Structure formats: structure tokens, C-alpha cells
Amino acid sequence: MPELPEVETVRRGLERLLKDQPVVDDLAFARRDLRDPIPTRQIRRMIGQPVHAVHRRGKYLLFETPVGFLISHLGMTGSWRAADLSDVRPHDHFTLSFAGGLRLVFRDPRRFGILDWAQDPAVHPRLKDLGPEPFVDDFGLERLRSMAKGRIVPVKNFLMTPVVVVGVGNIYASEALFRAGVKPSRPVNRVKDGEWERIIAAVREVLFESIEAGGSSISDYVNAEGADGMFQTTFRVYDRESQTCVVCTTRIKRTVLGGRSTFHCSKCQR
DNA sequence: CTCCTATCCTGCGAGC
DNA sequence: TGCTCGCAGGATAGGA
């Protein structure tokens, strides 16, 4: 489901729902594991503590309490929603309850998501090796050039690697490369400086515009408050196989890179 | 090292 | 209609 814009939209929604009330002692774990085991004992440390803020690092959400951070990753199908006791759905795995009645439910049909606990996010194994956020200066020409040196992976796969930059997934990689005019399959060591600059700008632009639109809703993604995103209506290449390019009317091609569907215009992207 | 594939899961839509 | 197949927003392990 979620790339950076969707996770950021969820984060904002969660923060709006939170009222600085303490977590109460009826955390409901419907199962002990998702992709990995859930550290239920550690998460129970939240009980009695307020959640002061919800942060985002890449595609991870971090619920900040005075004693540590609940970490959640939405994987492909994870979601958070405010739900009362009567609103129970299949694949509801975890409920975070607050004094005052707010109940936040984590649902994840495919269970590729993650629930974890971090005393200190800076040294947490899942977070410590993540690359830069796309909107910071670290995500720049110098870094990309040096990481790309001597490597032949397709530029799209490279952009989707969290060590390179966080938050860019399958949709936005295709969309950004279209805007940058670079073919997704281009070996990364053959991307020129000017193209890197265009790619950096395009990644930022497409993520920013999508956040503004509340993310992309395909299939069933909604934010924490239940609202759809709108960015899917402005896709220029993603999921537009054999439709016409919005710039030159060439038919959009679908290919497979790294096992993932990839979309590009063979005339606009070289 | 880098790379590429398979894999973890369920659900849904297309096509027969 | 009901079935099978392929594919889906992520990320990593492990073999080549």
C-alpha cells in the first residue's frame, strides 16, 4: 500500500486523532507475529504513557512516548484506523487504546507489516542503516554518484533501495523517472550528473505533490481518518500500460524490473 | 562485493 | 456463476 506520501498522510492523521491521553491497559494483540514476532512485552511499556507525537522515518511510523517508541511499518497492506468496539474487521492484529476512548487499530491482511519497539530509534536495527530522507540535502548528487559507482543495477531498483534513499517505492520510482526523462532500466553507472539532478528534483516533486494530494489510493488505501488520497488520478505512467503518454502520445510500456511492474514512455525516457 | 530471484501472505479482478 | 491465475503499495535472505 504505502510509500512515503501515504505513510506521511497516515502520520498526520494519527497526530490529529491523538489528544495526549495515556495508553490504557487493554492493548489487544490478536496475534504474536506479522512478518516478524511482535515484542508484546516491550510494547506494553506504553501503558500509562501518553503518545506525544507520531514521527515518520522513511516508511516507518514511530509513536513517541516518554519511555520509548512503538514502531510500525505498513508493508503492502497495513493500515491504522480509529475504530470503536463494534468495528472489528478481519486481519485486525493490534489495538492501541487510550483513556478518553480513542482506539487505534492496526490491520494488515498480508502481514508484511511490522510492529516493533525502540528505546532509541537512532540505534535500532531496523532504522540505523536507512538512507537519507528525500527532502534533505544528503539526498544529493554527490551521494548518488558515489553509491552508483561501479554498479549496473537499473536506476529504478536503485531508487527503491532504502539505503540509497527512503520512501520511494514502486509507484513513485516510475513516476519520478518519467518526470526526469530517464529510462527505468538504465544502469546506474551510466546516469550522468545532469540526469541525477533531474532525478533528485523529480523524486522530491512527485513525493511532495502526492503528500499534498493525501497520497495515492489504489485498491483500499485510506488514511487514519478514513479518507482517500487523490494522487492516483494524476499518475502519468504508473498502471497506464498501452495508454498514451501525456506528453507525446506514445503508448506507455510495461516492463518488469526486479520482479516489479515498471512503466515508462520509450520516447520521453532514454 | 554486487546482482537477482524467490519469498513471506491474503485478496481481488480478469479471463475462461 | 465459479474456478484458476496472476498480480498487488515492501524488504530481505541467500545463492550465483
XYZ file of C-alpha atoms (C1' of nucleotides) in Angstrom:
302
model
C 0.000 0.000 0.000
C 2.155 2.752 1.219
C 5.117 4.729 0.088
C 6.341 7.906 1.707
C 3.338 10.109 0.843
C 0.837 7.571 2.148
C 2.799 6.979 5.345
C 3.175 10.717 5.868
C -0.570 11.167 5.364
C -1.280 8.446 7.916
C 1.170 10.063 10.311
C -0.598 13.406 10.109
C -3.967 11.787 10.590
C -2.786 9.898 13.657
C -1.359 13.030 15.213
C -4.664 14.813 14.709
C -6.508 11.991 16.473
C -4.190 11.849 19.472
C -5.101 14.001 22.457
C -2.139 13.392 24.746
C -4.134 10.925 26.787
C -2.429 7.903 28.319
C -2.492 4.450 26.779
C -4.757 2.197 28.817
C -4.192 -1.388 29.801
C -6.226 -3.208 27.205
C -3.820 -3.480 24.333
C -5.226 -6.240 22.189
C -2.763 -8.431 20.361
C -4.743 -10.681 18.051
C -1.570 -12.467 17.033
C 2.024 -12.726 18.187
C 3.657 -12.198 14.825
C 3.303 -10.457 11.493
C 6.283 -10.714 9.212
C 8.310 -10.979 12.393
C 7.407 -11.673 16.029
C 5.748 -8.745 17.833
C 7.579 -7.778 21.041
C 4.373 -7.579 23.053
C 6.090 -7.231 26.428
C 8.122 -4.267 25.291
C 5.129 -2.627 23.650
C 3.250 -2.957 26.931
C 5.628 -0.380 28.345
C 3.383 2.176 26.644
C 0.644 1.526 29.164
C 0.063 4.622 31.272
C 2.135 6.760 28.928
C 0.897 9.464 26.565
C 1.873 9.401 22.896
C 3.351 12.853 22.439
C 3.905 12.662 18.704
C 3.982 10.337 15.726
C 7.139 10.574 13.653
C 7.998 9.128 10.281
C 11.353 7.739 9.188
C 11.157 6.509 5.613
C 8.122 4.267 5.565
C 8.233 3.622 9.312
C 5.919 5.293 11.809
C 7.243 5.977 15.313
C 4.804 6.595 18.160
C 6.737 8.610 20.702
C 6.184 8.024 24.407
C 8.344 9.086 27.360
C 9.639 5.509 27.701
C 10.312 4.582 24.085
C 8.846 4.322 20.612
C 6.285 1.975 19.108
C 7.458 1.315 15.568
C 5.107 0.328 12.797
C 5.659 -0.395 9.127
C 2.633 -0.828 6.890
C 4.268 -3.271 4.482
C 1.989 -3.645 1.464
C -1.440 -3.712 3.092
C -1.054 -2.300 6.588
C -3.351 0.430 7.866
C -4.177 2.346 11.025
C -7.697 3.476 11.740
C -9.702 4.845 14.622
C -12.384 2.275 15.393
C -14.884 1.646 18.145
C -15.525 -1.779 19.661
C -18.252 -2.617 17.169
C -15.981 -2.020 14.169
C -13.959 -5.222 14.008
C -12.593 -6.395 10.661
C -10.678 -9.425 9.501
C -6.920 -9.018 9.953
C -7.169 -6.530 12.790
C -3.977 -7.527 14.589
C -3.392 -4.925 17.258
C -5.384 -2.270 19.104
C -3.896 0.681 20.932
C -6.443 2.096 23.385
C -6.356 5.483 25.094
C -8.080 6.990 28.095
C -10.897 9.025 26.611
C -11.931 6.224 24.308
C -9.770 6.542 21.201
C -8.894 3.123 19.806
C -6.297 2.855 17.072
C -6.382 -0.428 15.189
C -3.575 -1.853 13.089
C -4.891 -4.018 10.275
C -2.755 -5.892 7.746
C -4.208 -8.678 5.579
C -0.937 -9.778 4.001
C 1.047 -9.392 7.209
C 4.119 -7.925 5.509
C 3.940 -5.152 8.088
C 5.939 -4.717 11.258
C 5.232 -3.829 14.871
C 8.334 -3.279 16.955
C 9.692 -1.290 19.857
C 12.677 1.060 20.045
C 14.230 2.502 23.133
C 16.417 4.659 20.927
C 15.464 4.876 17.236
C 18.924 6.113 16.268
C 20.463 2.731 17.062
C 17.513 0.472 16.325
C 18.492 -2.291 13.894
C 15.599 -1.574 11.524
C 16.319 2.146 11.370
C 20.008 2.715 11.857
C 21.100 1.872 8.311
C 18.374 3.752 6.481
C 19.470 6.262 3.867
C 18.526 9.930 3.844
C 15.041 11.344 3.683
C 14.380 12.584 0.150
C 13.846 16.178 1.229
C 17.178 16.633 2.990
C 20.424 17.779 1.362
C 22.087 14.409 1.952
C 19.963 13.068 -0.851
C 22.100 14.795 -3.417
C 24.319 14.364 -6.434
C 27.451 13.505 -4.532
C 25.900 10.678 -2.573
C 24.111 9.149 -5.552
C 27.174 9.368 -7.750
C 29.367 7.621 -5.202
C 26.813 4.929 -4.385
C 26.239 4.284 -8.081
C 29.904 3.990 -8.930
C 30.810 0.666 -10.493
C 27.292 -0.657 -10.249
C 24.995 -1.736 -13.027
C 21.614 -2.107 -11.330
C 18.722 -0.397 -13.091
C 18.211 3.121 -11.784
C 14.652 2.295 -10.745
C 15.737 -0.576 -8.476
C 18.453 1.681 -7.083
C 15.942 4.395 -6.163
C 13.766 1.832 -4.410
C 16.616 0.702 -2.143
C 16.142 2.160 1.350
C 19.895 2.509 1.877
C 20.065 4.870 -1.086
C 17.041 6.975 -0.163
C 13.996 6.156 1.927
C 10.353 6.347 0.982
C 10.479 5.742 -2.772
C 8.536 2.651 -3.774
C 7.230 1.143 -6.953
C 4.764 3.849 -7.936
C 6.869 6.911 -7.270
C 10.026 5.405 -8.774
C 8.242 5.063 -12.120
C 6.593 8.464 -11.824
C 9.808 10.272 -10.863
C 11.829 8.691 -13.667
C 9.198 9.728 -16.178
C 9.414 13.307 -14.975
C 13.207 13.149 -15.085
C 13.195 11.699 -18.612
C 15.345 8.714 -17.642
C 14.542 5.150 -18.623
C 13.965 2.921 -15.553
C 16.304 0.205 -16.845
C 19.304 2.497 -17.251
C 22.332 1.045 -15.445
C 23.078 3.305 -12.569
C 26.731 3.840 -13.502
C 25.615 5.343 -16.786
C 23.451 8.069 -15.309
C 25.047 11.471 -15.930
C 25.275 14.233 -13.342
C 22.629 16.354 -15.018
C 20.299 13.378 -15.044
C 20.903 12.725 -11.366
C 19.973 16.320 -10.671
C 16.753 15.878 -12.614
C 16.022 12.609 -10.823
C 16.554 14.186 -7.400
C 14.260 17.080 -8.276
C 11.655 14.741 -9.750
C 11.628 12.438 -6.717
C 11.066 15.405 -4.440
C 8.446 16.901 -6.694
C 6.382 13.769 -7.097
C 6.509 12.921 -3.387
C 5.638 16.469 -2.428
C 2.706 16.672 -4.818
C 1.411 13.342 -3.619
C 1.568 14.370 0.039
C -0.410 17.462 -0.906
C -2.999 15.192 -2.512
C -3.189 12.941 0.550
C -1.282 10.102 -1.128
C -2.457 7.598 -3.725
C -5.444 5.352 -3.077
C -5.419 2.216 -5.173
C -7.439 -0.742 -4.043
C -8.174 0.034 -0.406
C -5.699 2.555 0.961
C -7.250 5.193 3.217
C -5.604 7.413 5.801
C -6.076 7.105 9.564
C -9.227 9.181 9.365
C -10.716 7.052 6.611
C -10.249 9.462 3.724
C -8.987 8.534 0.248
C -5.916 10.058 -1.316
C -6.235 11.638 -4.739
C -2.789 11.401 -6.290
C -3.680 8.248 -8.249
C -5.716 10.436 -10.599
C -2.550 12.187 -11.726
C -0.315 9.198 -12.486
C 1.483 9.826 -15.752
C 2.854 6.315 -16.286
C 2.089 4.025 -13.351
C -0.577 1.458 -14.226
C -1.090 3.133 -17.617
C 0.198 0.333 -19.851
C -0.704 0.952 -23.517
C -2.425 4.206 -22.709
C -0.994 7.292 -24.387
C 1.840 9.330 -22.920
C 0.504 12.650 -21.596
C 3.425 14.434 -23.283
C 3.929 12.750 -26.667
C 1.025 10.266 -27.094
C 3.381 7.294 -27.436
C 1.949 4.145 -25.804
C 3.206 3.615 -22.267
C 5.231 0.420 -21.884
C 5.043 -2.030 -19.012
C 8.215 -3.961 -18.198
C 9.387 -5.944 -15.198
C 12.431 -4.875 -13.177
C 13.443 -6.627 -10.007
C 10.213 -8.541 -10.215
C 8.129 -5.377 -10.073
C 5.886 -3.801 -12.699
C 7.551 -0.792 -14.232
C 6.055 1.816 -16.533
C 7.718 4.254 -18.892
C 7.438 6.168 -22.148
C 10.058 4.950 -24.603
C 10.153 8.295 -26.375
C 10.263 10.657 -23.381
C 12.661 8.470 -21.390
C 16.071 7.432 -22.653
C 31.346 -7.144 -3.136
C 27.085 -6.862 -6.317
C 23.199 -8.996 -8.525
C 18.951 -11.342 -8.949
C 15.274 -14.451 -7.630
C 12.279 -16.188 -4.530
C 9.636 -15.482 -0.609
C 6.704 -14.003 3.208
C 0.781 -13.583 2.935
C -4.208 -12.606 1.516
C -7.476 -10.675 -1.704
C -9.195 -9.267 -5.929
C -10.111 -8.805 -10.748
C -9.604 -10.774 -15.360
C -10.481 -14.435 -18.191
C -12.269 -18.773 -19.152
C -21.741 -18.439 -11.562
C -17.442 -20.297 -10.054
C -12.913 -21.543 -10.758
C -7.785 -20.573 -11.618
C -4.220 -17.499 -12.452
C -1.536 -13.534 -11.948
C -0.616 -9.682 -9.686
C -0.581 -6.161 -5.780
C 1.907 -0.019 -2.475
C 7.901 -3.739 0.709
C 12.027 -5.590 2.069
C 15.297 -9.177 2.841
C 17.771 -13.674 2.742
C 20.581 -16.402 0.236
C 22.588 -18.348 -3.878
C 25.160 -17.207 -8.159
